[in-house]
């Protein structure tokens, strides 16, 4: 059983919601990201989404764009991200890691090399924002052959027929985009999220997690009630942006960055 | 005009991309976030329906004739021909269109699409400001709200066009992320579209982006090549031996080339911006010196580094300063139907002066790249042969740039 499947099953048995923080790999630097990953697991993260820095993040809002720019300023590349996962696995063989990013760095590395390296590093899932199912057959097939999940997005604008096709392809979990917009935008329409999630429940047994626009305990709890888990990204990256020295220098810095995740964990645990 | 039908609509047998999934061979496709998939699929459906509707093309052709001022002349450049000493050189005068470039052919078509789709809000990206001006113009013409995304650095470099857009009632939005130029403006336009997808139509300015954009922008620009066909037969008596056009995203070039793709005896040259030279990093020539990748919704040749990051490009001409190129060009390169070549900043500047002095026509710096290559090509051809340059835009917008580069204070 894959790490994602084990984590999902464990959460289900315990009646827990999945908490999935997102970090831009290399923001502010790779050593800090490694510490943050372990720190987030310590604070109750179930799965970590690791953003692959890309020069043109056209689905991301300003907070993650700036995180990406910080990572790129230090030259962080896809190979660094894969090395980071391998490094993380030295101390943590359990927590699933999902790479999230845009297709071009993977195209340029080549699918064969990417899949082999990702598998060897201990990557559990891949979510490519600008690779919808119609364009994903080749990479999806190669990932599947190595037991790595391909995770797809469903958006408020996704038609019912399309949602059905996406759920039938998805493995790992299904990522529901809570709003029409970019990462970090304000989430306002809770009711329509509830309706969409209910419709998706009829299509798949996969866990459904909600992302985009979840920024604190309150919004996490509201969305956690509707789904099996939440992704929290911009709020975390914002904290990293405000580090006084622009790098992780002390355990106090680590506490500062991950504190909100502990609060969100508590809020999610109250849902039961 | 001769008996060649220049009315819009209709399709070409062979070389007839894209396929039903929006691909030109391995290129093109739909690489956008899930939030936008519904919008591009709706656009593809609406366009497929309207493209089969003669009334839509009549509406389009009416605007081209009465608002844009088409057909644009095919002009025999007698003194340039004599100076080059080879093939007879003709200029397709897209510079004489309303707003001064070929861009309006596309924005008229897309604004009509927006109106048919009931969209009330137009967004566009722009580099030099030409597409932004053309979008703001048609938005004013059709009474649509218009927001133009423009890199913060470009806003400074192209102040007159920013003011033009504002005069036309558009809201110009400064983009300060990334390299603060055209590609970042396109990222920001995509973000706006995802956030306002219900009421917003995104007018992409070139033959790139997710399907169906490369197809529909091409179809709107093909009026250029159809007119050249008819004008060549009437004025020259046969089809031209060669066609030359500059390629940034590639919309003016595909508009000229596409109606000739089946004519084996018509050679085609797409001229990219070699900037300071293809052996430097300072150029914008993905077809000549890049490799295939995925950006802004399509797979195509890109300026990308070994890690897959999009590189900053350089060209003296802002309209060619883009790291990608339309997917149909990528396909035509691989098929070897079109020759993709490049001209440097210096060559383009020299051609800018040459055409101005010999013909009394100030070309856009973009089009000057085509003039530069065509002058060399013509010299290797015979006087019995003819060559058509797509003079895609006029150079009034560039005189400050040229003066600055040459150290002249205005």
Coordinates of C-alpha atoms in Angstrom, one line a residue, chain B residues 174-348:
Chain B
X174 CA 0.9 47.4 -14.4
X175 CA 2.5 43.9 -13.8
X176 CA 5.4 44.1 -11.4
X177 CA 6.0 40.3 -11.1
X178 CA 8.7 38.2 -12.8
X179 CA 10.6 39.9 -15.5
X180 CA 8.0 42.7 -15.7
X181 CA 7.5 42.2 -19.4
X182 CA 5.1 40.6 -21.9
X183 CA 5.3 37.0 -20.5
X184 CA 4.5 38.2 -17.0
X185 CA 1.6 40.3 -18.4
X186 CA 0.3 37.1 -20.0
X187 CA 0.5 35.3 -16.6
X188 CA -1.4 38.1 -15.0
X189 CA -4.1 38.1 -17.7
X190 CA -4.5 34.3 -17.2
X191 CA -4.9 34.9 -13.4
X192 CA -7.5 37.6 -14.1
X193 CA -9.3 35.3 -16.5
X194 CA -9.4 32.5 -13.9
X195 CA -10.8 35.0 -11.3
X196 CA -13.4 36.5 -13.6
X197 CA -14.2 33.7 -15.9
X198 CA -17.9 34.1 -16.0
X199 CA -18.1 37.5 -17.6
X200 CA -14.7 37.9 -19.2
X201 CA -13.3 37.3 -22.6
X202 CA -9.5 37.1 -22.9
X203 CA -8.2 38.5 -26.3
X204 CA -4.9 36.8 -26.8
X205 CA -2.8 38.8 -29.2
X206 CA -1.0 36.1 -31.1
X207 CA -1.3 32.6 -32.4
X208 CA -0.3 31.1 -29.1
X209 CA -2.1 30.1 -25.9
X210 CA -4.4 27.1 -25.4
X211 CA -6.5 25.7 -28.2
X212 CA -8.6 27.2 -29.9
X213 CA -6.6 30.5 -29.8
X214 CA -3.8 29.5 -32.2
X215 CA -6.5 28.4 -34.7
X216 CA -8.9 31.3 -34.4
X217 CA -6.2 34.0 -34.3
X218 CA -4.7 32.5 -37.5
X219 CA -8.1 32.3 -39.2
X220 CA -8.6 36.0 -38.5
X221 CA -5.1 36.9 -39.7
X222 CA -5.4 34.8 -42.9
X223 CA -7.1 37.7 -44.6
X224 CA -3.5 38.9 -45.1
X225 CA -2.4 35.9 -47.1
X226 CA -5.7 35.6 -49.1
X227 CA -5.4 39.2 -50.2
X228 CA -1.7 38.7 -51.1
X229 CA -2.7 35.7 -53.3
X230 CA -5.3 37.6 -55.2
X231 CA -3.2 40.8 -55.5
X232 CA -0.2 38.8 -56.7
X233 CA -2.2 37.1 -59.4
X234 CA -3.6 40.4 -60.5
X235 CA -0.5 42.6 -60.2
X236 CA 2.3 40.2 -60.9
X237 CA 0.5 37.5 -62.9
X238 CA 1.6 34.6 -60.8
X239 CA 2.2 33.7 -57.1
X240 CA 5.3 35.1 -55.4
X241 CA 8.4 33.0 -55.2
X242 CA 9.0 33.8 -51.6
X243 CA 7.1 35.2 -48.6
X244 CA 8.9 36.8 -45.7
X245 CA 7.5 37.8 -42.3
X246 CA 8.8 38.5 -38.8
X247 CA 7.9 36.0 -36.1
X248 CA 7.4 36.9 -32.4
X249 CA 4.4 35.0 -31.4
X250 CA 3.9 34.6 -35.2
X251 CA 0.4 36.0 -36.0
X252 CA 1.3 38.2 -38.9
X253 CA 3.5 35.5 -40.4
X254 CA 0.9 32.7 -40.1
X255 CA -1.7 35.0 -41.6
X256 CA 0.5 35.5 -44.6
X257 CA 1.8 32.0 -44.9
X258 CA -1.2 29.8 -44.2
X259 CA -3.1 30.5 -47.5
X260 CA 0.0 29.5 -49.4
X261 CA 1.0 26.3 -47.5
X262 CA -0.2 24.1 -50.3
X263 CA 1.7 26.0 -53.0
X264 CA 5.0 24.0 -53.1
X265 CA 6.7 26.7 -55.3
X266 CA 6.2 29.4 -52.7
X267 CA 9.1 29.5 -50.3
X268 CA 8.5 30.9 -46.8
X269 CA 10.8 32.6 -44.4
X270 CA 9.8 33.4 -40.8
X271 CA 12.3 35.9 -39.3
X272 CA 12.9 35.7 -35.6
X273 CA 14.7 38.4 -33.4
X274 CA 18.4 37.4 -33.1
X275 CA 18.9 40.4 -30.7
X276 CA 22.6 40.7 -30.0
X277 CA 23.2 37.4 -31.8
X278 CA 22.0 33.8 -31.6
X279 CA 25.3 32.9 -30.0
X280 CA 24.5 35.2 -27.1
X281 CA 21.7 34.8 -24.5
X282 CA 20.3 38.1 -25.6
X283 CA 17.8 37.1 -28.3
X284 CA 14.2 36.1 -28.8
X285 CA 14.5 33.2 -31.3
X286 CA 12.9 30.1 -29.8
X287 CA 12.5 28.4 -33.2
X288 CA 16.1 29.0 -34.2
X289 CA 17.8 28.5 -30.9
X290 CA 15.2 27.1 -28.4
X291 CA 13.6 23.8 -27.6
X292 CA 10.1 22.4 -27.1
X293 CA 8.4 22.9 -23.8
X294 CA 5.1 24.0 -22.3
X295 CA 4.2 27.6 -21.5
X296 CA 1.0 29.7 -21.5
X297 CA -1.3 27.0 -22.5
X298 CA 0.5 25.3 -25.3
X299 CA 3.5 23.0 -26.2
X300 CA 5.8 24.8 -28.5
X301 CA 9.5 25.9 -29.0
X302 CA 10.6 28.0 -26.1
X303 CA 13.5 30.0 -24.7
X304 CA 14.0 27.8 -21.6
X305 CA 17.1 27.0 -19.6
X306 CA 18.4 23.6 -18.7
X307 CA 16.2 23.6 -15.5
X308 CA 13.0 24.4 -17.4
X309 CA 12.8 28.0 -16.3
X310 CA 11.6 30.5 -19.0
X311 CA 14.5 32.8 -19.9
X312 CA 14.3 36.5 -20.3
X313 CA 14.5 37.5 -23.9
X314 CA 15.9 40.4 -25.7
X315 CA 15.1 42.2 -28.9
X316 CA 15.2 45.9 -29.9
X317 CA 11.6 45.3 -31.0
X318 CA 9.3 44.9 -28.0
X319 CA 6.7 43.1 -30.2
X320 CA 9.2 40.2 -30.8
X321 CA 10.4 40.1 -27.3
X322 CA 8.6 36.9 -26.2
X323 CA 10.1 33.5 -25.2
X324 CA 7.5 31.4 -27.0
X325 CA 6.0 31.1 -30.5
X326 CA 2.8 29.8 -31.9
X327 CA 2.5 26.0 -32.0
X328 CA 1.7 26.0 -35.7
X329 CA 5.1 27.5 -36.4
X330 CA 6.7 24.9 -34.3
X331 CA 5.0 22.2 -36.5
X332 CA 5.8 24.0 -39.8
X333 CA 9.4 24.1 -38.6
X334 CA 9.6 20.4 -37.9
X335 CA 7.8 19.7 -41.3
X336 CA 10.4 21.9 -43.0
X337 CA 7.6 23.8 -44.8
X338 CA 8.7 27.1 -43.5
X339 CA 12.3 28.3 -43.1
X340 CA 12.9 30.0 -39.7
X341 CA 15.8 32.4 -39.7
X342 CA 16.8 35.4 -37.7
X343 CA 17.9 39.0 -38.0
X344 CA 19.9 40.9 -35.3
X345 CA 19.0 44.2 -33.7
X346 CA 21.6 45.9 -35.9
X347 CA 20.3 44.3 -39.1
X348 CA 16.8 45.4 -38.2

